Coordinates of C-alpha atoms and ligand atoms in Angstrom, one line a residue:
V1 CA 27.7 18.4 20.2
L2 CA 25.6 15.8 18.3
D3 CA 22.0 16.3 17.5
V4 CA 20.8 13.0 18.8
I5 CA 22.2 10.0 20.5
V6 CA 20.1 6.8 20.6
R7 CA 21.7 5.2 23.6
G8 CA 22.1 1.6 24.8
G9 CA 19.9 -0.3 22.3
T10 CA 20.5 -3.4 20.3
V11 CA 21.4 -2.2 16.9
V12 CA 19.9 -4.4 14.1
D13 CA 21.5 -2.6 11.2
G14 CA 19.4 -3.9 8.2
T15 CA 22.1 -6.0 6.6
G16 CA 20.9 -9.2 8.4
Q17 CA 24.0 -9.3 10.7
P18 CA 23.4 -10.2 14.3
G19 CA 22.2 -7.3 16.5
R20 CA 24.8 -5.8 18.8
R21 CA 24.6 -3.4 21.7
A22 CA 25.6 0.1 20.5
D23 CA 24.8 3.7 20.7
I24 CA 24.0 5.7 17.6
G25 CA 25.2 9.3 17.1
I26 CA 23.3 11.5 14.7
S27 CA 24.4 14.9 13.3
D28 CA 23.0 16.9 10.5
S29 CA 20.5 14.2 9.4
R30 CA 23.1 11.5 9.2
I31 CA 24.5 8.7 11.4
V32 CA 28.0 9.8 12.4
A33 CA 28.9 7.1 14.9
I34 CA 27.8 3.6 15.9
G35 CA 29.4 2.1 19.0
D36 CA 30.3 3.6 22.3
V37 CA 29.4 7.2 21.7
K38 CA 30.9 9.5 24.3
D39 CA 29.8 12.8 22.8
R40 CA 27.1 15.0 24.2
A41 CA 23.9 15.6 22.3
R42 CA 21.1 18.0 22.3
S43 CA 18.7 15.1 22.6
V44 CA 19.2 11.6 24.0
I45 CA 16.9 8.7 23.3
D46 CA 17.1 5.9 25.8
A47 CA 16.9 2.6 23.9
E48 CA 17.9 0.3 26.7
G49 CA 16.3 -3.1 26.1
K50 CA 15.0 -2.0 22.7
I51 CA 15.8 -2.7 19.1
V52 CA 17.3 0.1 17.0
A53 CA 16.7 -0.6 13.3
P54 CA 16.6 1.3 10.0
G55 CA 13.1 2.8 9.3
F56 CA 11.0 0.5 7.2
V57 CA 10.6 1.1 3.5
D58 CA 7.2 0.6 1.8
V59 CA 7.6 0.6 -2.0
H60 CA 4.0 0.2 -3.0
T61 CA 1.7 3.0 -1.6
H62 CA -0.9 5.4 -3.0
Y63 CA -0.3 8.4 -0.7
D64 CA -0.2 10.7 -3.7
A65 CA -3.3 12.6 -2.7
Q66 CA -3.1 12.2 1.0
V67 CA 0.2 14.2 1.1
F68 CA -2.1 17.3 1.0
W69 CA -4.5 16.5 3.8
D70 CA -2.2 14.5 6.0
P71 CA 1.5 15.2 5.6
T72 CA 2.4 12.6 8.2
L73 CA 1.2 9.9 5.8
S74 CA -0.4 8.1 8.7
P75 CA -0.9 5.4 9.6
S76 CA 2.4 4.0 8.0
P77 CA 4.9 5.8 10.3
L78 CA 3.0 4.5 13.3
H79 CA 4.2 1.1 12.2
G80 CA 7.8 2.2 11.7
V81 CA 7.7 3.2 8.0
T82 CA 10.1 6.1 7.2
T83 CA 10.2 5.9 3.4
V84 CA 7.4 5.3 0.9
V85 CA 7.1 5.1 -2.9
G86 CA 3.9 6.4 -4.4
G87 CA 2.6 6.9 -7.9
N88 CA 2.1 3.2 -8.4
C89 CA -0.1 1.3 -10.9
G90 CA -0.1 4.2 -13.3
F91 CA -2.1 6.3 -10.8
S92 CA 0.1 9.3 -10.0
V93 CA -1.7 12.6 -9.7
A94 CA 0.8 14.4 -11.9
P95 CA 1.1 15.4 -14.7
L96 CA -2.4 16.9 -14.6
T97 CA -4.5 19.3 -16.7
P98 CA -5.6 21.8 -14.0
G99 CA -9.3 21.6 -13.6
D100 CA -9.6 18.1 -15.1
V101 CA -11.4 16.0 -12.5
Y102 CA -10.8 12.7 -14.3
L103 CA -7.9 11.5 -12.2
M104 CA -9.6 12.5 -9.0
R105 CA -12.7 10.5 -9.9
M106 CA -10.6 7.6 -11.2
L107 CA -8.7 7.4 -7.9
A108 CA -11.9 7.4 -5.9
R109 CA -13.2 4.4 -7.8
V110 CA -10.0 2.4 -8.4
E111 CA -8.2 3.0 -5.2
G112 CA -11.1 3.4 -2.8
M113 CA -10.4 6.9 -1.7
P114 CA -13.5 8.9 -0.6
L115 CA -14.4 11.4 -3.4
A116 CA -15.2 14.1 -0.8
A117 CA -11.7 13.8 0.6
L118 CA -10.1 14.2 -2.8
Q119 CA -12.4 17.1 -3.6
Q120 CA -12.0 19.0 -0.3
G121 CA -8.5 17.9 0.7
V122 CA -6.6 18.4 -2.6
A123 CA -6.2 21.5 -4.7
W124 CA -5.6 19.8 -8.1
D125 CA -4.0 22.9 -9.4
W126 CA -0.5 21.8 -10.4
E127 CA 0.4 20.8 -13.9
S128 CA 3.7 19.0 -14.1
T129 CA 5.4 16.3 -12.1
A130 CA 7.9 19.1 -11.1
G131 CA 5.1 21.3 -9.9
Y132 CA 3.6 18.5 -7.8
L133 CA 6.9 17.5 -6.2
D134 CA 7.9 21.1 -5.5
R135 CA 4.5 21.7 -3.9
I136 CA 5.1 18.9 -1.3
E137 CA 8.8 19.4 -0.8
G138 CA 9.5 20.2 2.8
T139 CA 6.0 19.3 4.0
L140 CA 6.2 15.6 4.8
A141 CA 7.1 13.7 7.9
V142 CA 8.6 10.8 6.0
N143 CA 10.6 10.4 2.8
A144 CA 8.5 9.9 -0.3
G145 CA 9.3 9.2 -3.9
F146 CA 6.8 9.0 -6.7
L147 CA 6.7 7.1 -9.9
V148 CA 5.2 8.8 -13.0
G149 CA 2.0 7.1 -13.7
H150 CA 1.0 6.0 -17.2
S151 CA -2.7 6.7 -16.8
A152 CA -1.9 10.3 -15.7
I153 CA 0.4 10.9 -18.6
R154 CA -2.1 9.4 -21.1
R155 CA -4.9 11.5 -19.8
A156 CA -2.8 14.7 -19.8
V157 CA -1.8 14.2 -23.4
M158 CA -4.9 12.5 -24.9
G159 CA -7.8 13.8 -22.9
D160 CA -10.9 11.8 -23.5
D161 CA -9.2 9.8 -26.2
A162 CA -7.0 8.3 -23.4
T163 CA -9.8 5.8 -22.7
R164 CA -10.8 5.2 -26.4
G165 CA -7.9 3.2 -27.8
P166 CA -4.3 3.3 -29.0
S167 CA -2.3 6.4 -29.3
S168 CA -1.2 8.1 -32.5
P169 CA 2.5 8.6 -33.3
E170 CA 2.1 12.3 -32.4
E171 CA 0.4 11.4 -29.1
M172 CA 3.2 8.9 -28.4
E173 CA 5.8 11.5 -28.9
A174 CA 4.0 14.0 -26.7
M175 CA 3.6 11.4 -24.0
M176 CA 7.3 10.5 -24.1
A177 CA 8.3 14.2 -23.9
L178 CA 6.0 14.7 -20.8
Y179 CA 7.4 11.5 -19.2
R180 CA 10.9 12.7 -19.7
R181 CA 10.1 16.0 -18.0
G182 CA 8.6 14.0 -15.1
I183 CA 11.7 11.9 -14.7
E184 CA 14.0 14.9 -15.0
A185 CA 12.0 16.6 -12.2
G186 CA 12.7 13.6 -10.0
G187 CA 10.0 11.0 -10.8
L188 CA 11.3 7.6 -9.7
G189 CA 10.3 5.8 -12.9
F190 CA 7.4 4.3 -14.8
S191 CA 4.2 2.7 -13.4
S192 CA 1.4 1.1 -15.3
S193 CA -1.4 -1.4 -15.1
W194 CA -3.3 -3.8 -17.4
A195 CA -5.3 -5.3 -14.5
R196 CA -8.9 -5.9 -15.4
T197 CA -10.0 -4.7 -12.0
H198 CA -8.7 -1.2 -12.8
N199 CA -11.7 0.8 -14.1
D200 CA -12.4 4.5 -13.9
A201 CA -15.4 6.3 -12.5
E202 CA -17.5 5.5 -15.5
G203 CA -16.6 1.8 -15.2
D204 CA -14.4 2.0 -18.3
M205 CA -10.9 0.7 -18.5
V206 CA -8.3 3.1 -17.0
P207 CA -6.1 4.9 -19.6
S208 CA -3.1 2.6 -19.3
R209 CA -5.2 -0.4 -20.2
H210 CA -5.8 1.0 -23.6
A211 CA -2.1 1.2 -24.4
T212 CA -0.4 -1.3 -26.8
K213 CA 2.6 -3.3 -25.8
D214 CA 4.7 -1.0 -28.0
E215 CA 3.6 2.0 -26.0
L216 CA 4.6 0.3 -22.7
V217 CA 8.0 -0.7 -24.1
A218 CA 8.5 2.9 -25.4
F219 CA 8.1 4.2 -21.9
C220 CA 10.6 1.6 -20.7
Q221 CA 13.1 2.7 -23.3
V222 CA 13.0 6.2 -22.0
T223 CA 13.2 5.0 -18.4
G224 CA 16.5 3.3 -19.2
E225 CA 18.0 6.6 -20.3
Y226 CA 17.8 8.1 -16.8
P227 CA 19.8 7.1 -13.7
G228 CA 18.1 5.7 -10.6
T229 CA 14.8 4.7 -12.2
S230 CA 12.5 1.7 -11.7
I231 CA 9.4 0.2 -13.3
E232 CA 6.2 -1.0 -11.6
F233 CA 3.5 -2.8 -13.6
I234 CA 0.5 -5.0 -13.0
P235 CA 0.1 -7.3 -16.0
C236 CA -3.1 -9.0 -15.1
V237 CA -5.2 -10.4 -12.3
G238 CA -4.9 -14.2 -12.0
P239 CA -2.3 -16.6 -13.5
F240 CA 0.3 -15.3 -15.9
Q241 CA 0.2 -16.5 -19.5
N242 CA 3.4 -16.5 -21.6
E243 CA 2.3 -13.3 -23.1
Q244 CA 2.5 -11.5 -19.8
M245 CA 5.8 -13.0 -18.8
D246 CA 7.2 -12.0 -22.2
L247 CA 5.9 -8.5 -21.8
M248 CA 7.4 -8.0 -18.3
A249 CA 10.7 -9.4 -19.4
E250 CA 10.8 -7.2 -22.5
M251 CA 9.9 -4.1 -20.5
S252 CA 12.6 -4.7 -17.9
A253 CA 15.2 -5.7 -20.4
T254 CA 14.5 -2.7 -22.6
A255 CA 15.0 -0.3 -19.7
N256 CA 17.7 -2.4 -18.0
R257 CA 15.9 -1.7 -14.8
H258 CA 14.0 -4.0 -12.5
L259 CA 10.3 -4.3 -12.9
N260 CA 8.1 -5.2 -9.9
W261 CA 4.6 -6.5 -10.2
N262 CA 1.7 -6.7 -7.7
V263 CA 0.6 -8.7 -5.8
L264 CA 1.8 -12.2 -4.9
V265 CA -0.6 -13.7 -2.4
V266 CA 0.9 -16.6 -0.5
T267 CA -0.9 -19.1 1.7
G268 CA -0.2 -22.7 2.8
H269 CA -2.3 -24.1 0.0
N270 CA -1.5 -22.1 -3.2
G271 CA 2.1 -23.3 -3.6
A272 CA 1.8 -24.3 -7.3
E273 CA 0.3 -20.9 -8.2
V274 CA 3.0 -19.1 -6.3
Q275 CA 5.8 -21.0 -8.1
A276 CA 4.2 -20.4 -11.5
K277 CA 4.2 -16.7 -10.8
L278 CA 7.7 -16.5 -9.4
A279 CA 8.8 -18.2 -12.6
A280 CA 8.3 -14.8 -14.3
A281 CA 11.6 -13.8 -12.7
D282 CA 13.4 -16.7 -14.3
H283 CA 11.7 -16.0 -17.6
A284 CA 13.0 -12.4 -17.5
R285 CA 16.5 -13.3 -16.4
K286 CA 17.0 -15.4 -19.5
R287 CA 16.0 -12.4 -21.6
G288 CA 18.2 -9.9 -19.8
G289 CA 15.6 -8.5 -17.5
K290 CA 14.9 -8.5 -13.8
V291 CA 11.3 -9.1 -12.7
V292 CA 10.4 -9.2 -9.0
A293 CA 7.1 -10.0 -7.3
L294 CA 5.8 -7.8 -4.5
T295 CA 4.3 -9.8 -1.7
L296 CA 2.3 -8.8 1.3
P297 CA 3.8 -10.5 4.4
M298 CA 0.5 -11.1 6.2
A299 CA -3.0 -12.4 5.7
L300 CA -5.4 -9.9 4.3
R301 CA -8.5 -9.4 6.4
L302 CA -11.3 -7.7 4.3
R303 CA -13.4 -5.3 6.2
L304 CA -16.9 -4.9 4.7
S305 CA -19.6 -2.4 5.4
F306 CA -22.9 -1.6 3.9
L307 CA -22.0 2.1 4.2
S308 CA -19.3 1.9 1.5
G309 CA -20.9 -1.2 -0.1
F310 CA -17.4 -2.0 -1.6
A311 CA -17.2 -5.6 -2.8
L312 CA -20.8 -6.2 -1.7
D313 CA -21.8 -4.2 -4.8
A314 CA -20.4 -7.1 -6.9
L315 CA -23.2 -9.5 -5.7
P316 CA -25.7 -10.1 -8.4
G317 CA -28.3 -7.4 -8.5
W318 CA -26.8 -5.4 -5.6
E319 CA -25.0 -2.7 -7.5
S320 CA -27.7 -0.1 -7.6
A321 CA -28.8 -0.7 -4.0
M322 CA -25.2 -0.3 -2.8
A323 CA -24.8 3.0 -4.8
L324 CA -27.8 4.6 -3.1
P325 CA -27.3 7.5 -0.7
G326 CA -27.1 6.4 3.0
S327 CA -30.6 7.2 4.0
E328 CA -32.2 5.4 1.1
K329 CA -29.9 2.4 1.5
L330 CA -30.9 2.3 5.1
E331 CA -34.6 2.1 4.1
V332 CA -33.9 -0.7 1.6
L333 CA -32.3 -2.7 4.3
A334 CA -34.9 -1.9 6.9
N335 CA -37.8 -2.9 4.7
P336 CA -38.4 -6.7 4.9
I337 CA -39.5 -6.9 1.3
T338 CA -36.5 -5.1 -0.3
R339 CA -34.2 -6.8 2.2
G340 CA -35.5 -10.2 1.3
R341 CA -34.9 -9.4 -2.4
L342 CA -31.3 -8.6 -1.7
A343 CA -30.9 -11.9 0.2
E344 CA -32.3 -13.9 -2.6
Q345 CA -30.2 -12.1 -5.3
A346 CA -27.0 -12.6 -3.2
D347 CA -27.8 -16.3 -3.1
Q348 CA -27.5 -16.7 -6.9
P349 CA -24.5 -18.7 -8.1
G350 CA -21.7 -16.5 -9.3
P351 CA -18.0 -15.6 -8.7
M352 CA -18.9 -13.6 -5.6
R353 CA -21.2 -16.2 -4.0
H354 CA -18.7 -16.9 -1.2
L355 CA -19.3 -13.3 0.0
A356 CA -22.9 -14.2 0.8
E357 CA -22.0 -16.8 3.4
W358 CA -23.4 -14.4 6.0
S359 CA -23.1 -17.0 8.9
D360 CA -19.3 -16.9 8.5
M361 CA -19.0 -13.2 8.9
T362 CA -17.4 -11.8 12.1
I363 CA -18.7 -8.5 13.4
V364 CA -15.5 -6.5 13.9
E365 CA -16.8 -3.1 14.8
T366 CA -20.2 -1.8 15.9
F367 CA -21.5 1.8 16.4
S368 CA -24.4 1.7 18.8
E369 CA -25.1 0.9 22.4
Q370 CA -27.5 -2.0 21.5
T371 CA -25.1 -3.7 19.1
R372 CA -21.9 -3.4 21.1
A373 CA -22.2 -6.9 22.6
C374 CA -22.1 -8.3 19.0
Q375 CA -18.5 -7.1 18.5
G376 CA -16.1 -10.0 18.0
Q377 CA -18.9 -12.6 17.4
T378 CA -19.7 -14.5 14.3
V379 CA -23.1 -14.0 12.7
R380 CA -23.6 -17.8 13.1
E381 CA -23.3 -17.5 16.9
L382 CA -25.5 -14.5 17.1
A383 CA -28.2 -16.0 14.8
A384 CA -28.2 -19.2 16.8
R385 CA -28.7 -17.3 20.0
Q386 CA -31.4 -15.1 18.7
G387 CA -33.1 -17.8 16.6
K388 CA -33.0 -15.7 13.5
D389 CA -32.0 -16.1 9.9
P390 CA -28.2 -15.1 9.5
F391 CA -28.8 -12.4 6.9
D392 CA -31.5 -10.8 9.1
T393 CA -29.2 -11.1 12.1
L394 CA -26.5 -9.2 10.2
V395 CA -28.7 -6.6 8.7
D396 CA -30.5 -5.9 11.9
I397 CA -27.1 -4.9 13.4
V398 CA -26.3 -2.9 10.3
V399 CA -29.6 -1.0 10.5
A400 CA -29.1 -0.3 14.2
D401 CA -25.6 1.0 13.5
R402 CA -26.9 3.2 10.6
L403 CA -24.9 1.2 8.1
Q404 CA -21.5 1.6 9.7
T405 CA -21.0 -1.9 11.1
G406 CA -17.7 -3.4 10.1
F407 CA -17.7 -7.1 9.4
S408 CA -15.2 -9.6 7.9
P409 CA -15.4 -12.8 6.0
P410 CA -13.1 -15.6 7.4
V411 CA -9.4 -14.8 6.9
D412 CA -7.6 -17.0 4.4
G413 CA -4.0 -17.6 5.2
D414 CA -3.5 -16.8 8.9
G415 CA -2.4 -20.3 10.1
D416 CA 1.0 -21.6 10.9
R417 CA 1.4 -23.4 7.5
D418 CA 0.4 -20.1 5.7
W419 CA 3.1 -18.2 7.6
E420 CA 5.7 -20.9 6.9
A421 CA 4.9 -20.7 3.2
R422 CA 5.3 -16.9 3.3
V423 CA 8.6 -17.0 5.0
A424 CA 9.9 -19.4 2.3
V425 CA 8.8 -16.9 -0.4
W426 CA 10.5 -14.0 1.4
R427 CA 13.7 -16.0 1.3
D428 CA 13.3 -17.0 -2.3
G429 CA 15.0 -14.0 -3.9
R430 CA 12.3 -13.6 -6.6
A431 CA 9.9 -11.7 -4.3
V432 CA 10.2 -8.6 -2.2
I433 CA 8.0 -7.6 0.7
G434 CA 5.7 -4.7 -0.1
A435 CA 2.4 -4.4 -1.7
S436 CA 0.7 -2.6 1.1
D437 CA -1.4 -0.2 -1.1
A438 CA -1.2 2.1 1.9
G439 CA -3.2 5.3 1.3
A440 CA -5.7 3.3 -0.9
H441 CA -8.7 1.2 -0.2
L442 CA -9.4 3.2 2.9
D443 CA -12.7 1.5 3.5
L444 CA -11.8 -2.1 2.7
F445 CA -8.7 -3.4 4.4
A446 CA -5.6 -2.6 6.5
S447 CA -2.3 -3.7 5.2
F448 CA -0.3 -0.5 5.9
N449 CA 0.5 -2.3 9.2
Y450 CA 2.5 -5.2 7.6
P451 CA 5.8 -4.4 9.4
T452 CA 4.3 -4.7 12.9
E453 CA 2.1 -7.7 11.8
M454 CA 5.1 -9.4 10.4
L455 CA 7.4 -8.8 13.4
D456 CA 4.6 -10.0 15.7
Q457 CA 3.3 -13.0 13.8
A458 CA 6.4 -14.4 12.0
V459 CA 9.1 -13.4 14.5
G460 CA 7.5 -13.0 17.9
R461 CA 4.8 -15.6 18.0
R462 CA 5.9 -18.2 15.5
Q463 CA 9.7 -17.6 15.6
L464 CA 9.9 -18.6 11.9
L465 CA 12.9 -16.3 11.2
P466 CA 15.4 -14.2 13.2
L467 CA 14.6 -10.6 13.9
E468 CA 17.7 -9.5 12.0
E469 CA 16.5 -11.3 8.9
A470 CA 12.9 -9.9 9.2
V471 CA 14.3 -6.3 9.5
H472 CA 16.6 -6.9 6.5
L473 CA 13.6 -7.9 4.4
I474 CA 11.7 -4.7 5.1
T475 CA 14.6 -2.2 5.0
D476 CA 17.7 -3.0 3.1
V477 CA 16.0 -5.3 0.5
P478 CA 13.4 -2.8 -0.8
A479 CA 15.9 0.1 -0.5
R480 CA 18.4 -1.7 -2.7
L481 CA 15.7 -2.7 -5.1
Y482 CA 14.9 1.0 -5.8
G483 CA 18.5 2.1 -5.4
L484 CA 17.7 4.4 -2.5
K485 CA 21.0 6.1 -1.7
E486 CA 22.2 5.7 1.9
R487 CA 18.9 4.4 3.2
G488 CA 17.7 1.1 4.4
R489 CA 20.7 0.4 6.7
L490 CA 22.2 1.9 9.8
A491 CA 25.7 2.7 8.8
E492 CA 28.1 5.6 9.4
G493 CA 27.5 8.3 6.9
W494 CA 24.1 7.1 6.0
Q495 CA 20.8 8.9 6.5
A496 CA 19.4 8.7 10.0
D497 CA 16.1 7.0 9.3
V498 CA 15.7 5.0 12.5
V499 CA 13.0 3.1 14.4
V500 CA 13.3 2.1 18.0
F501 CA 11.0 -0.7 19.0
D502 CA 10.4 -3.1 21.8
P503 CA 10.8 -6.7 20.4
T504 CA 8.7 -8.2 23.2
T505 CA 5.6 -6.0 22.6
V506 CA 5.8 -4.9 18.9
R507 CA 2.5 -5.6 17.2
S508 CA -0.3 -3.9 15.3
G509 CA -3.2 -2.6 17.4
P510 CA -6.7 -3.5 16.4
V511 CA -8.0 -2.2 13.1
Y512 CA -10.9 0.2 13.4
S513 CA -12.5 3.0 11.4
R514 CA -11.5 6.5 12.1
R515 CA -13.5 9.4 10.8
D516 CA -10.8 11.9 10.1
V517 CA -10.8 12.1 6.3
P518 CA -11.7 15.5 4.7
G519 CA -15.4 15.5 3.9
G520 CA -16.2 13.4 6.9
A521 CA -15.6 9.9 5.6
A522 CA -13.9 7.2 7.7
R523 CA -10.8 5.2 6.9
V524 CA -9.5 1.9 8.3
Y525 CA -6.7 2.6 10.8
A526 CA -4.6 0.9 13.3
E527 CA -2.1 2.1 15.9
A528 CA 0.9 0.0 16.8
E529 CA 2.2 -1.2 20.1
G530 CA 5.9 -1.3 20.9
I531 CA 7.0 1.3 18.3
E532 CA 8.7 3.8 20.6
H533 CA 10.5 6.3 18.4
V534 CA 10.6 7.0 14.7
L535 CA 13.3 9.3 13.3
V536 CA 13.5 10.6 9.7
N537 CA 16.7 12.3 8.5
G538 CA 17.7 12.5 12.2
E539 CA 14.6 14.2 13.5
E540 CA 12.0 12.5 15.6
I541 CA 8.7 12.4 13.9
L542 CA 6.9 10.0 16.2
T543 CA 7.2 9.3 19.9
R544 CA 5.2 6.4 21.3
G545 CA 2.3 6.8 18.9
T546 CA 2.2 10.6 18.8
F547 CA 3.5 12.6 15.9
T548 CA 5.8 15.5 16.7
D549 CA 5.6 18.7 14.6
A550 CA 8.7 17.8 12.7
R551 CA 8.4 17.3 8.9
P552 CA 11.9 16.3 7.9
G553 CA 10.9 14.0 5.0
T554 CA 12.8 14.3 1.8
V555 CA 10.9 14.2 -1.5
L556 CA 13.1 11.5 -3.2
R557 CA 14.3 12.5 -6.7
S558 CA 15.6 10.0 -9.2
G559 CA 19.3 10.3 -9.9
R560 CA 19.9 12.6 -6.8
D561 CA 18.4 10.3 -4.1
T562 CA 18.5 7.1 -6.1
E563 CA 21.3 5.3 -8.0
T564 CA 21.0 3.1 -11.0
V565 CA 20.4 -0.6 -10.2
P566 CA 20.8 -2.3 -13.6
A567 CA 18.6 -5.3 -14.3
R568 CA 21.7 -7.2 -15.6
A569 CA 25.1 -7.0 -14.2
Ligands
LIG1 ZN1 -1.4 -0.1 -6.3

């Protein structure tokens, strides 16, 4: 008797091969039969008319803290994700000096996680990577692997000096020893960042940004000594100079492991920039390395609110007002004089000036009876109808909603030409789909839903690529990049990570804010339509949008659950 049979669906196995009608038999967490399965099973899933595919693999997430307050790692599984990689950008939560709140405060700032959630939802009492991984072993709904983050290691070894400058030879040695222990415990590899947007709670550069090139390369040297490891690194924000291309090539070649960088944004009108960045891969190949861009397969819709003030606080003169406690912020916005001053300051020329095009904002979510009718309308339409100034129009809604109103600037990159340009990049070979940042930026945008967005927009509506190819790009490709053993495809003997979805209805539901984070904060959230069943290691974790009680996820350990994928053959 089998554990599960998924019966009568069209199996799209992740390799890109055409789908075929077949049953899937599952026993003891693995796929044991694909075809006409005659056996009996304890549980049968009717997949007639549905697609049966490998679970989706999201390699760039920040679920490191959420594992403690939400072991389902929602909302990703709602969109078909069964495996995630965390610990990206240098921001793992282990190793840790117990009692040190630096990493917690840094994550709140740099990854937009509510501080109260990190304080109340996470114990912060482990020390090593081993301690962290053991702590969450057996608790998760999905498979999760974690890179060992540079900023965490630097902080653990150097304390306050981590954000003061280069390391001494003794500190380097201690960091390498700690990193080795992290990889030996199962860490998936090394992550780091030099991005100038990565600042800690004090506004100082995060620890990894103080590292020299030699320090980065030393970590990569150690990485290459261990099987099944990878490297993730953000060299900069904006165009690459030769210096960054050289550095990534050297890091990858030294380790003989791939290095992926974040994030390649593709629209219909930035082709030259995209090609220049993809060239980092060619640059690395000539030097014996393998560098890959991670790209988000959808347009990013920012969701602003005065409650969080994120991004708005970058408008000239707005920083202190946006940092005020809610009640005081509400007073500032309600008072015509202080409100007027904010409007004037926002109008100053500067890099964020485009954010102050209030007329272009769309009201995406409201929170009171009197503002409900504004939902879905632009400030321009509302201001014209009410005969009011656009900023006043917006702020009146915000005040009525007690700051919670969600509003979005126009989306760049959601037209047919944009999607065509993206599909070309997915097929290029130098980029891999990922970059969701799921688990981070909880108040700013939704991109955890990229699998359902992509299946809906690129396959369903625009028919820019076959379903089989789309599935391949979000399962097998990222799984092979990280060397995930027996995951990313539906094949006999492989792990039974399976998603059953309706190809005619699959799509992301609307993005909204959901107040379910410890400490009472909200996060952006979206359910999916058409995702019928999600199985991890042969157990159903989600049935039509509802999580079961099963927590069959494996904490993926390097060497055991991953195999070495050399950068050069
Ligand atoms: Zn990140």
